[in-house]
PDB file of C-alpha atoms in Angstrom:
ATOM      1  CA  UNK A 985      91.158  78.166 103.846  1.00 63.00           C
ATOM      2  CA  UNK A 986      90.667  78.094 100.063  1.00 70.00           C
ATOM      3  CA  UNK A 987      88.327  75.275  98.962  1.00 70.00           C
ATOM      4  CA  UNK A 988      87.255  74.319  95.479  1.00 76.00           C
ATOM      5  CA  UNK A 989      84.441  71.918  94.488  1.00 80.00           C
ATOM      6  CA  UNK A 990      84.242  70.588  90.930  1.00 81.00           C
ATOM      7  CA  UNK A 991      81.287  69.133  89.025  1.00 82.00           C
ATOM      8  CA  UNK A 992      83.455  66.373  87.482  1.00 86.00           C
ATOM      9  CA  UNK A 993      86.661  64.613  88.388  1.00 88.00           C
ATOM     10  CA  UNK A 994      89.893  66.549  88.191  1.00 88.00           C
ATOM     11  CA  UNK A 995      92.519  64.080  87.105  1.00 88.00           C
ATOM     12  CA  UNK A 996      95.578  66.243  87.642  1.00 89.00           C
ATOM     13  CA  UNK A 997      96.255  69.731  89.040  1.00 89.00           C
ATOM     14  CA  UNK A 998      99.123  72.127  89.696  1.00 92.00           C
ATOM     15  CA  UNK A 999      98.670  75.002  92.172  1.00 91.00           C
ATOM     16  CA  UNK A1000     100.742  77.901  93.508  1.00 93.00           C
ATOM     17  CA  UNK A1001      99.711  79.281  96.946  1.00 92.00           C
ATOM     18  CA  UNK A1002     100.772  82.491  98.645  1.00 93.00           C
ATOM     19  CA  UNK A1003      99.133  81.729 102.039  1.00 92.00           C
ATOM     20  CA  UNK A1004     101.960  81.585 104.551  1.00 92.00           C
ATOM     21  CA  UNK A1005     102.983  84.824 106.338  1.00 93.00           C
ATOM     22  CA  UNK A1006     106.485  86.166 105.665  1.00 95.00           C
ATOM     23  CA  UNK A1007     108.909  87.791 108.033  1.00 95.00           C
ATOM     24  CA  UNK A1008     108.999  91.581 107.881  1.00 95.00           C
ATOM     25  CA  UNK A1009     110.392  94.494 109.932  1.00 92.00           C
ATOM     26  CA  UNK A1010     107.204  94.402 112.051  1.00 93.00           C
ATOM     27  CA  UNK A1011     106.204  90.716 112.134  1.00 94.00           C
ATOM     28  CA  UNK A1012     107.816  87.350 112.639  1.00 94.00           C
ATOM     29  CA  UNK A1013     106.323  84.012 111.649  1.00 93.00           C
ATOM     30  CA  UNK A1014     107.377  81.253 114.077  1.00 90.00           C
ATOM     31  CA  UNK A1015     105.499  78.240 112.751  1.00 88.00           C
ATOM     32  CA  UNK A1016     103.715  77.760 109.441  1.00 88.00           C
ATOM     33  CA  UNK A1017     102.373  74.765 107.555  1.00 89.00           C
ATOM     34  CA  UNK A1018      99.960  73.900 104.778  1.00 91.00           C
ATOM     35  CA  UNK A1019      97.700  70.858 104.770  1.00 92.00           C
ATOM     36  CA  UNK A1020      96.226  69.720 101.411  1.00 92.00           C
ATOM     37  CA  UNK A1021      93.232  67.402 100.890  1.00 91.00           C
ATOM     38  CA  UNK A1022      93.479  65.192  98.883  1.00 91.00           C
ATOM     39  CA  UNK A1023      97.136  64.520  99.733  1.00 92.00           C
ATOM     40  CA  UNK A1024      99.560  66.198  97.309  1.00 91.00           C
ATOM     41  CA  UNK A1025     101.810  64.070  95.124  1.00 92.00           C
ATOM     42  CA  UNK A1026     104.458  66.692  95.562  1.00 92.00           C
ATOM     43  CA  UNK A1027     104.680  69.940  97.551  1.00 92.00           C
ATOM     44  CA  UNK A1028     107.581  72.380  97.532  1.00 93.00           C
ATOM     45  CA  UNK A1029     108.086  75.561  99.482  1.00 93.00           C
ATOM     46  CA  UNK A1030     110.249  78.188  97.796  1.00 94.00           C
ATOM     47  CA  UNK A1031     110.883  81.936  97.886  1.00 95.00           C
ATOM     48  CA  UNK A1032     109.645  83.826  94.851  1.00 96.00           C
ATOM     49  CA  UNK A1033     111.191  86.906  93.193  1.00 96.00           C
ATOM     50  CA  UNK A1034     109.766  89.200  95.884  1.00 97.00           C
ATOM     51  CA  UNK A1035     110.882  86.967  98.781  1.00 96.00           C
ATOM     52  CA  UNK A1036     107.419  85.600  99.454  1.00 97.00           C
ATOM     53  CA  UNK A1037     106.711  82.084 100.635  1.00 95.00           C
ATOM     54  CA  UNK A1038     105.533  80.365  97.472  1.00 95.00           C
ATOM     55  CA  UNK A1039     104.004  76.880  97.934  1.00 94.00           C
ATOM     56  CA  UNK A1040     103.923  74.665  94.844  1.00 95.00           C
ATOM     57  CA  UNK A1041     101.397  71.796  94.971  1.00 94.00           C
ATOM     58  CA  UNK A1042     100.800  68.925  92.506  1.00 94.00           C
ATOM     59  CA  UNK A1043      97.946  66.410  92.895  1.00 93.00           C
ATOM     60  CA  UNK A1044      97.907  63.368  90.571  1.00 91.00           C
ATOM     61  CA  UNK A1045      94.825  61.503  91.845  1.00 90.00           C
ATOM     62  CA  UNK A1046      91.208  62.063  90.700  1.00 90.00           C
ATOM     63  CA  UNK A1047      89.267  64.426  93.012  1.00 89.00           C
ATOM     64  CA  UNK A1048      86.173  66.646  93.083  1.00 88.00           C
ATOM     65  CA  UNK A1049      87.145  68.720  96.096  1.00 88.00           C
ATOM     66  CA  UNK A1050      90.363  70.538  96.932  1.00 88.00           C
ATOM     67  CA  UNK A1051      90.930  72.037 100.370  1.00 89.00           C
ATOM     68  CA  UNK A1052      94.082  73.866 101.423  1.00 89.00           C
ATOM     69  CA  UNK A1053      94.501  74.857 105.082  1.00 88.00           C
ATOM     70  CA  UNK A1054      97.303  77.204 106.140  1.00 88.00           C
ATOM     71  CA  UNK A1055      98.187  77.317 109.851  1.00 88.00           C
ATOM     72  CA  UNK A1056     100.552  79.964 111.198  1.00 88.00           C
ATOM     73  CA  UNK A1057     101.780  81.482 114.480  1.00 90.00           C
ATOM     74  CA  UNK A1058     102.711  85.136 113.978  1.00 91.00           C
ATOM     75  CA  UNK A1059     104.021  87.833 116.270  1.00 92.00           C
ATOM     76  CA  UNK A1060     103.165  91.328 115.081  1.00 91.00           C
ATOM     77  CA  UNK A1061     103.746  94.916 116.102  1.00 90.00           C
ATOM     78  CA  UNK A1062     102.785  98.364 114.847  1.00 89.00           C
ATOM     79  CA  UNK A1063     104.859 100.164 112.254  1.00 89.00           C
ATOM     80  CA  UNK A1064     107.473 102.672 113.321  1.00 80.00           C
ATOM     81  CA  UNK A1065     105.020 105.347 112.359  1.00 74.00           C
ATOM     82  CA  UNK A1066     101.710 104.919 114.161  1.00 50.00           C
ATOM     83  CA  UNK A1067      98.389 106.619 114.354  1.00 48.00           C
ATOM     84  CA  UNK A1068      99.489 108.251 117.621  1.00 44.00           C
ATOM     85  CA  UNK A1069     102.402 109.862 115.783  1.00 46.00           C
ATOM     86  CA  UNK A1070     102.096 112.755 113.388  1.00 58.00           C
ATOM     87  CA  UNK A1071     102.697 112.194 109.697  1.00 72.00           C
ATOM     88  CA  UNK A1072     103.105 115.901 109.134  1.00 66.00           C
ATOM     89  CA  UNK A1073     106.829 115.718 109.542  1.00 71.00           C
ATOM     90  CA  UNK A1074     109.390 114.013 107.258  1.00 83.00           C
ATOM     91  CA  UNK A1075     110.526 114.605 103.724  1.00 92.00           C
ATOM     92  CA  UNK A1076     108.287 116.251 101.175  1.00 95.00           C
ATOM     93  CA  UNK A1077     106.845 114.832  97.943  1.00 96.00           C
ATOM     94  CA  UNK A1078     109.494 116.644  95.881  1.00 96.00           C
ATOM     95  CA  UNK A1079     112.264 115.351  98.135  1.00 96.00           C
ATOM     96  CA  UNK A1080     111.001 111.746  97.761  1.00 96.00           C
ATOM     97  CA  UNK A1081     110.996 112.081  93.972  1.00 95.00           C
ATOM     98  CA  UNK A1082     114.505 113.501  93.997  1.00 96.00           C
ATOM     99  CA  UNK A1083     115.902 110.825  96.301  1.00 95.00           C
ATOM    100  CA  UNK A1084     114.306 108.030  94.326  1.00 95.00           C
ATOM    101  CA  UNK A1085     116.435 108.946  91.310  1.00 92.00           C
ATOM    102  CA  UNK A1086     119.560 110.126  93.109  1.00 94.00           C
ATOM    103  CA  UNK A1087     119.937 107.450  95.776  1.00 92.00           C
ATOM    104  CA  UNK A1088     121.791 104.333  94.668  1.00 91.00           C
ATOM    105  CA  UNK A1089     121.515 101.976  97.631  1.00 93.00           C
ATOM    106  CA  UNK A1090     120.119  98.524  96.772  1.00 94.00           C
ATOM    107  CA  UNK A1091     116.768  98.953  98.553  1.00 94.00           C
ATOM    108  CA  UNK A1092     115.951 102.170  96.678  1.00 95.00           C
ATOM    109  CA  UNK A1093     117.069 100.726  93.335  1.00 95.00           C
ATOM    110  CA  UNK A1094     114.773  97.733  93.922  1.00 96.00           C
ATOM    111  CA  UNK A1095     111.937 100.069  94.957  1.00 97.00           C
ATOM    112  CA  UNK A1096     112.086 101.803  91.589  1.00 97.00           C
ATOM    113  CA  UNK A1097     110.515  98.729  90.012  1.00 96.00           C
ATOM    114  CA  UNK A1098     107.344  99.585  91.945  1.00 98.00           C
ATOM    115  CA  UNK A1099     107.088 102.936  90.167  1.00 97.00           C
ATOM    116  CA  UNK A1100     106.104 101.157  86.929  1.00 96.00           C
ATOM    117  CA  UNK A1101     102.628 100.228  85.765  1.00 95.00           C
ATOM    118  CA  UNK A1102     101.524  96.632  86.172  1.00 96.00           C
ATOM    119  CA  UNK A1103      98.670  94.486  84.818  1.00 94.00           C
ATOM    120  CA  UNK A1104      96.144  95.461  87.495  1.00 95.00           C
ATOM    121  CA  UNK A1105      97.473  98.952  88.095  1.00 95.00           C
ATOM    122  CA  UNK A1106      97.780 100.705  84.766  1.00 92.00           C
ATOM    123  CA  UNK A1107      98.486 104.421  84.704  1.00 88.00           C
ATOM    124  CA  UNK A1108      96.578 107.178  82.977  1.00 89.00           C
ATOM    125  CA  UNK A1109      95.823 110.906  83.214  1.00 91.00           C
ATOM    126  CA  UNK A1110      92.530 110.278  85.118  1.00 91.00           C
ATOM    127  CA  UNK A1111      94.516 108.818  88.010  1.00 94.00           C
ATOM    128  CA  UNK A1112      96.780 111.888  88.161  1.00 94.00           C
ATOM    129  CA  UNK A1113      93.765 114.176  88.109  1.00 94.00           C
ATOM    130  CA  UNK A1114      92.043 112.175  90.888  1.00 95.00           C
ATOM    131  CA  UNK A1115      95.017 112.124  93.255  1.00 97.00           C
ATOM    132  CA  UNK A1116      97.050 115.268  92.576  1.00 96.00           C
ATOM    133  CA  UNK A1117      95.079 117.465  94.976  1.00 96.00           C
ATOM    134  CA  UNK A1118      96.322 115.258  97.786  1.00 97.00           C
ATOM    135  CA  UNK A1119     100.028 115.691  96.886  1.00 97.00           C
ATOM    136  CA  UNK A1120     101.354 119.230  97.201  1.00 96.00           C
ATOM    137  CA  UNK A1121     105.057 119.321  96.131  1.00 96.00           C
ATOM    138  CA  UNK A1122     106.288 120.719  99.456  1.00 95.00           C
ATOM    139  CA  UNK A1123     103.904 118.774 101.724  1.00 95.00           C
ATOM    140  CA  UNK A1124     105.116 115.820 103.824  1.00 94.00           C
ATOM    141  CA  UNK A1125     104.873 112.748 101.591  1.00 95.00           C
ATOM    142  CA  UNK A1126     103.304 110.351 104.161  1.00 94.00           C
ATOM    143  CA  UNK A1127     100.705 112.928 105.121  1.00 94.00           C
ATOM    144  CA  UNK A1128      99.786 113.123 101.425  1.00 96.00           C
ATOM    145  CA  UNK A1129      99.471 109.366 101.150  1.00 97.00           C
ATOM    146  CA  UNK A1130      97.149 109.393 104.171  1.00 95.00           C
ATOM    147  CA  UNK A1131      95.001 112.090 102.517  1.00 96.00           C
ATOM    148  CA  UNK A1132      94.629 109.853  99.430  1.00 98.00           C
ATOM    149  CA  UNK A1133      93.777 106.933 101.752  1.00 98.00           C
ATOM    150  CA  UNK A1134      91.021 109.036 103.337  1.00 97.00           C
ATOM    151  CA  UNK A1135      89.766 110.228  99.962  1.00 98.00           C
ATOM    152  CA  UNK A1136      89.338 106.686  98.594  1.00 98.00           C
ATOM    153  CA  UNK A1137      87.643 105.551 101.805  1.00 97.00           C
ATOM    154  CA  UNK A1138      85.220 108.483 101.712  1.00 97.00           C
ATOM    155  CA  UNK A1139      84.343 108.293  98.018  1.00 97.00           C
ATOM    156  CA  UNK A1140      84.182 104.577  97.310  1.00 97.00           C
ATOM    157  CA  UNK A1141      81.663 102.058  98.666  1.00 96.00           C
ATOM    158  CA  UNK A1142      82.741  98.631  99.865  1.00 95.00           C
ATOM    159  CA  UNK A1143      80.553  96.253  97.844  1.00 93.00           C
ATOM    160  CA  UNK A1144      81.630  92.602  97.409  1.00 90.00           C
ATOM    161  CA  UNK A1145      79.042  92.045  94.682  1.00 89.00           C
ATOM    162  CA  UNK A1146      80.188  95.009  92.539  1.00 91.00           C
ATOM    163  CA  UNK A1147      83.399  93.602  91.074  1.00 91.00           C
ATOM    164  CA  UNK A1148      85.321  90.482  90.202  1.00 88.00           C
ATOM    165  CA  UNK A1149      89.017  89.946  89.700  1.00 85.00           C
ATOM    166  CA  UNK A1150      88.450  90.724  86.019  1.00 87.00           C
ATOM    167  CA  UNK A1151      86.827  94.137  86.641  1.00 92.00           C
ATOM    168  CA  UNK A1152      89.108  96.796  85.150  1.00 92.00           C
ATOM    169  CA  UNK A1153      90.216  99.726  87.287  1.00 93.00           C
ATOM    170  CA  UNK A1154      88.444 102.167  84.960  1.00 92.00           C
ATOM    171  CA  UNK A1155      85.114 100.536  85.831  1.00 93.00           C
ATOM    172  CA  UNK A1156      85.873 100.711  89.573  1.00 94.00           C
ATOM    173  CA  UNK A1157      86.566 104.434  89.190  1.00 93.00           C
ATOM    174  CA  UNK A1158      83.300 104.989  87.333  1.00 93.00           C
ATOM    175  CA  UNK A1159      81.045 103.022  89.690  1.00 95.00           C
ATOM    176  CA  UNK A1160      82.907 104.040  92.872  1.00 96.00           C
ATOM    177  CA  UNK A1161      82.342 100.557  94.315  1.00 96.00           C
ATOM    178  CA  UNK A1162      84.574  97.589  94.926  1.00 95.00           C
ATOM    179  CA  UNK A1163      86.484  95.547  97.483  1.00 95.00           C
ATOM    180  CA  UNK A1164      89.874  95.751  99.209  1.00 95.00           C
ATOM    181  CA  UNK A1165      91.876  94.632  96.193  1.00 95.00           C
ATOM    182  CA  UNK A1166      90.167  97.243  94.027  1.00 96.00           C
ATOM    183  CA  UNK A1167      90.908 100.034  96.452  1.00 97.00           C
ATOM    184  CA  UNK A1168      94.506  98.870  96.799  1.00 98.00           C
ATOM    185  CA  UNK A1169      94.987  98.791  93.035  1.00 97.00           C
ATOM    186  CA  UNK A1170      93.464 102.257  92.746  1.00 97.00           C
ATOM    187  CA  UNK A1171      95.705 103.807  95.346  1.00 98.00           C
ATOM    188  CA  UNK A1172      98.811 102.070  93.967  1.00 98.00           C
ATOM    189  CA  UNK A1173      98.035 103.205  90.401  1.00 97.00           C
ATOM    190  CA  UNK A1174      97.477 106.798  91.566  1.00 97.00           C
ATOM    191  CA  UNK A1175     100.725 106.914  93.561  1.00 98.00           C
ATOM    192  CA  UNK A1176     102.755 105.433  90.742  1.00 97.00           C
ATOM    193  CA  UNK A1177     101.192 107.812  88.220  1.00 96.00           C
ATOM    194  CA  UNK A1178     102.473 110.724  90.388  1.00 97.00           C
ATOM    195  CA  UNK A1179     106.055 109.360  90.305  1.00 96.00           C
ATOM    196  CA  UNK A1180     106.298 107.381  93.572  1.00 97.00           C
ATOM    197  CA  UNK A1181     106.817 103.726  94.491  1.00 98.00           C
ATOM    198  CA  UNK A1182     103.884 101.625  95.781  1.00 98.00           C
ATOM    199  CA  UNK A1183     103.388  97.941  96.146  1.00 98.00           C
ATOM    200  CA  UNK A1184     100.433  95.578  96.747  1.00 98.00           C
ATOM    201  CA  UNK A1185     100.300  93.758 100.074  1.00 98.00           C
ATOM    202  CA  UNK A1186      98.248  90.577 100.539  1.00 96.00           C
ATOM    203  CA  UNK A1187      97.453  89.155 103.950  1.00 94.00           C
ATOM    204  CA  UNK A1188      94.951  88.836 106.700  1.00 90.00           C
ATOM    205  CA  UNK A1189      93.331  90.974 109.439  1.00 87.00           C
ATOM    206  CA  UNK A1190      92.858  89.670 112.941  1.00 75.00           C
ATOM    207  CA  UNK A1191      89.254  88.358 113.014  1.00 62.00           C
ATOM    208  CA  UNK A1192      88.388  89.260 116.619  1.00 61.00           C
ATOM    209  CA  UNK A1193      88.915  92.876 117.567  1.00 59.00           C
ATOM    210  CA  UNK A1194      90.028  94.093 120.958  1.00 59.00           C
ATOM    211  CA  UNK A1195      87.227  94.784 123.472  1.00 64.00           C
ATOM    212  CA  UNK A1196      85.375  97.985 122.547  1.00 65.00           C
ATOM    213  CA  UNK A1197      86.758  98.155 119.007  1.00 64.00           C
ATOM    214  CA  UNK A1198      84.854  97.528 115.772  1.00 65.00           C
ATOM    215  CA  UNK A1199      85.666  94.626 113.468  1.00 58.00           C
ATOM    216  CA  UNK A1200      87.762  95.784 110.503  1.00 59.00           C
ATOM    217  CA  UNK A1201      86.519  95.323 106.950  1.00 60.00           C
ATOM    218  CA  UNK A1202      88.248  92.312 105.327  1.00 49.00           C
ATOM    219  CA  UNK A1203      88.712  90.323 108.494  1.00 48.00           C
ATOM    220  CA  UNK A1204      86.616  87.379 107.282  1.00 55.00           C
ATOM    221  CA  UNK A1205      88.715  86.607 104.205  1.00 63.00           C
ATOM    222  CA  UNK A1206      92.091  87.439 102.737  1.00 82.00           C
ATOM    223  CA  UNK A1207      92.761  91.170 102.706  1.00 92.00           C
ATOM    224  CA  UNK A1208      94.789  93.621 100.610  1.00 96.00           C
ATOM    225  CA  UNK A1209      96.381  96.953 101.320  1.00 97.00           C
ATOM    226  CA  UNK A1210      99.392  98.981 100.065  1.00 98.00           C
ATOM    227  CA  UNK A1211     102.880 100.083 101.016  1.00 98.00           C
ATOM    228  CA  UNK A1212     104.754 103.184  99.807  1.00 97.00           C
ATOM    229  CA  UNK A1213     108.522 103.615  99.776  1.00 96.00           C
ATOM    230  CA  UNK A1214     110.356 106.461 101.479  1.00 94.00           C
ATOM    231  CA  UNK A1215     114.120 106.629 100.796  1.00 93.00           C
ATOM    232  CA  UNK A1216     115.982 106.303 104.031  1.00 88.00           C
ATOM    233  CA  UNK A1217     112.873 105.144 105.970  1.00 89.00           C
ATOM    234  CA  UNK A1218     111.670 102.083 104.059  1.00 92.00           C
ATOM    235  CA  UNK A1219     108.137 100.886 103.297  1.00 95.00           C
ATOM    236  CA  UNK A1220     105.109 102.266 105.108  1.00 95.00           C
ATOM    237  CA  UNK A1221     101.735 100.468 104.841  1.00 96.00           C
ATOM    238  CA  UNK A1222      98.300 102.072 104.445  1.00 97.00           C
ATOM    239  CA  UNK A1223      94.881 100.395 104.295  1.00 97.00           C
ATOM    240  CA  UNK A1224      92.392 102.346 102.104  1.00 97.00           C
ATOM    241  CA  UNK A1225      89.570  99.925 102.863  1.00 95.00           C
ATOM    242  CA  UNK A1226      89.726 100.761 106.572  1.00 94.00           C
ATOM    243  CA  UNK A1227      91.116 104.320 106.312  1.00 95.00           C
ATOM    244  CA  UNK A1228      94.142 103.679 108.453  1.00 93.00           C
ATOM    245  CA  UNK A1229      97.781 102.804 108.639  1.00 93.00           C
ATOM    246  CA  UNK A1230      98.344  99.048 108.734  1.00 93.00           C
ATOM    247  CA  UNK A1231      98.967  98.052 112.349  1.00 89.00           C
ATOM    248  CA  UNK A1232      99.486  94.974 114.487  1.00 89.00           C
ATOM    249  CA  UNK A1233      96.183  93.480 113.356  1.00 88.00           C
ATOM    250  CA  UNK A1234      97.422  93.374 109.757  1.00 92.00           C
ATOM    251  CA  UNK A1235      99.349  90.144 108.980  1.00 93.00           C
ATOM    252  CA  UNK A1236     101.413  90.227 105.792  1.00 96.00           C
ATOM    253  CA  UNK A1237     101.381  87.102 103.686  1.00 95.00           C
ATOM    254  CA  UNK A1238     103.035  88.394 100.519  1.00 97.00           C
ATOM    255  CA  UNK A1239     103.725  91.505  98.422  1.00 98.00           C
ATOM    256  CA  UNK A1240     104.249  92.266  94.771  1.00 98.00           C
ATOM    257  CA  UNK A1241     103.384  94.738  91.995  1.00 97.00           C
ATOM    258  CA  UNK A1242      99.694  93.849  92.205  1.00 97.00           C
ATOM    259  CA  UNK A1243      97.246  90.967  92.806  1.00 96.00           C
ATOM    260  CA  UNK A1244      98.676  88.966  89.885  1.00 95.00           C
ATOM    261  CA  UNK A1245     102.010  88.521  91.732  1.00 96.00           C
ATOM    262  CA  UNK A1246     100.534  87.304  95.020  1.00 95.00           C
ATOM    263  CA  UNK A1247      97.270  85.508  94.214  1.00 92.00           C
ATOM    264  CA  UNK A1248      96.452  83.436  97.311  1.00 90.00           C
ATOM    265  CA  UNK A1249      95.827  80.355  95.136  1.00 88.00           C
ATOM    266  CA  UNK A1250      96.088  79.853  91.414  1.00 88.00           C
ATOM    267  CA  UNK A1251      96.847  76.923  89.177  1.00 85.00           C
ATOM    268  CA  UNK A1252      95.909  74.606  86.310  1.00 88.00           C
ATOM    269  CA  UNK A1253      93.482  71.701  86.428  1.00 82.00           C
ATOM    270  CA  UNK A1254      92.719  68.882  83.973  1.00 85.00           C
ATOM    271  CA  UNK A1255      88.963  68.121  83.874  1.00 79.00           C
ATOM    272  CA  UNK A1256      86.546  69.317  86.587  1.00 70.00           C
ATOM    273  CA  UNK A1257      84.018  71.145  84.450  1.00 63.00           C
ATOM    274  CA  UNK A1258      82.498  74.069  86.359  1.00 57.00           C
ATOM    275  CA  UNK A1259      83.801  74.757  89.864  1.00 53.00           C
ATOM    276  CA  UNK A1260      82.713  76.540  93.002  1.00 53.00           C
ATOM    277  CA  UNK A1261      85.393  78.281  95.095  1.00 49.00           C
ATOM    278  CA  UNK A1262      85.078  79.380  98.721  1.00 51.00           C
ATOM    279  CA  UNK A1263      87.554  81.094 101.015  1.00 51.00           C
ATOM    280  CA  UNK A1264      87.195  81.222 104.756  1.00 52.00           C
ATOM    281  CA  UNK A1265      89.349  82.730 107.514  1.00 51.00           C
ATOM    282  CA  UNK A1266      89.361  80.912 110.803  1.00 51.00           C
ATOM    283  CA  UNK A1267      90.018  82.339 114.223  1.00 43.00           C
ATOM    284  CA  UNK A1268      92.859  81.817 116.657  1.00 33.00           C
ATOM    285  CA  UNK A1269      94.819  78.615 116.193  1.00 30.00           C
ATOM    286  CA  UNK A1270      93.376  77.633 112.824  1.00 28.00           C
ATOM    287  CA  UNK A1271      94.742  80.014 110.243  1.00 36.00           C
ATOM    288  CA  UNK A1272      96.541  82.895 111.870  1.00 36.00           C
ATOM    289  CA  UNK A1273      97.416  82.749 115.577  1.00 35.00           C
ATOM    290  CA  UNK A1274      98.398  86.053 117.158  1.00 31.00           C
ATOM    291  CA  UNK A1275     100.474  84.621 119.989  1.00 34.00           C
ATOM    292  CA  UNK A1276     102.060  87.756 121.384  1.00 30.00           C
ATOM    293  CA  UNK A1277     101.255  91.454 121.491  1.00 31.00           C
ATOM    294  CA  UNK A1278     104.294  93.699 121.491  1.00 32.00           C
ATOM    295  CA  UNK A1279     104.338  97.398 122.382  1.00 33.00           C
ATOM    296  CA  UNK A1280     102.476  99.576 119.908  1.00 34.00           C
ATOM    297  CA  UNK A1281     105.606 101.268 118.593  1.00 33.00           C
ATOM    298  CA  UNK A1282     109.210 100.156 118.097  1.00 31.00           C
TER     299      UNK A1282
END
C-alpha cells in the first residue's frame, strides 16, 4: 500500500503503478483491483512492453495525501525446479552461451535483450572478477547461478539504512551492504557480464510463514529477486536476499531489465513541496491473498 503525504497541496498528479500480480507459468491472478484516495480523475490499466499490468492514474483535485491500495487473489506454485530437486544436472554454462546465439525461437530472441546492460545494472570488469569463480564453463548453469546466489547472501549484509534507490552498484559492492533490490541488481549485472540473460523481478513475499518456518526477508514490503533464462527450459527465479530459489511464497508483480522498468509507483506532481512516502504490505485479504496451495512441483 504506497502512501505519500505532502507538506503543501498537490494540484495535479500523474502516476504509473506496477502493483498488480501478473499471470506466469507458476502463478495465476484471479481477481485484482486498485483503489485510489483521493478518487482518480482517470485510471487506465494496460500491458506494458514486458507484459506487466501497468496502471496509469491521474488526479486533478488538490490533495496532501495519496493512498493506493492493491488487492489481489493469487494462486501460486513452486517452479518446475525446486529445492528438493538437484540443480547439478542440465546444460552447462558453455552450452547456454552457445544456444543463446544459435537458437532462433521467439522466446530466446526476446531473452537476448536481457543480456545487455541497463541503467541500474551496468557491466564492468569487477563484476566478472567477482562472479567468475562460480561459473565453470562445463558446470551445470543453474548450479552456478545458485552458487552466486549463495555467495551474495554470505558476503553482503541486509541493511535498509545503507542504500537508497540512487546508490550506485559500485558503492554497494564496496560497502557490502544493501537491500533486496541492490542484491538483485548485483546478481543480474554479474550474470549479464558473463554473457547470460537475467531479468529483475518485482513482487511480494507471503507475510505469514508456514508453522515452524522463519519469516523471509522482504515480506513486510515489496520485494525483488531475479530470473535467468535457459534455452529450452525458460526462466528460473532465484532470490539472493533469502539464498533460495523463488517458490510458492514469491508472488510476481512485474519484471523488466531492472528497477527502473517496474517501479511499484512513480509519477509527476505539481506542487506538494517536500513529501513523506511509506509502503506497507498487508496480510491475507488486503494486498495479496494466497487462496490455494498447489503441490510443490508441477
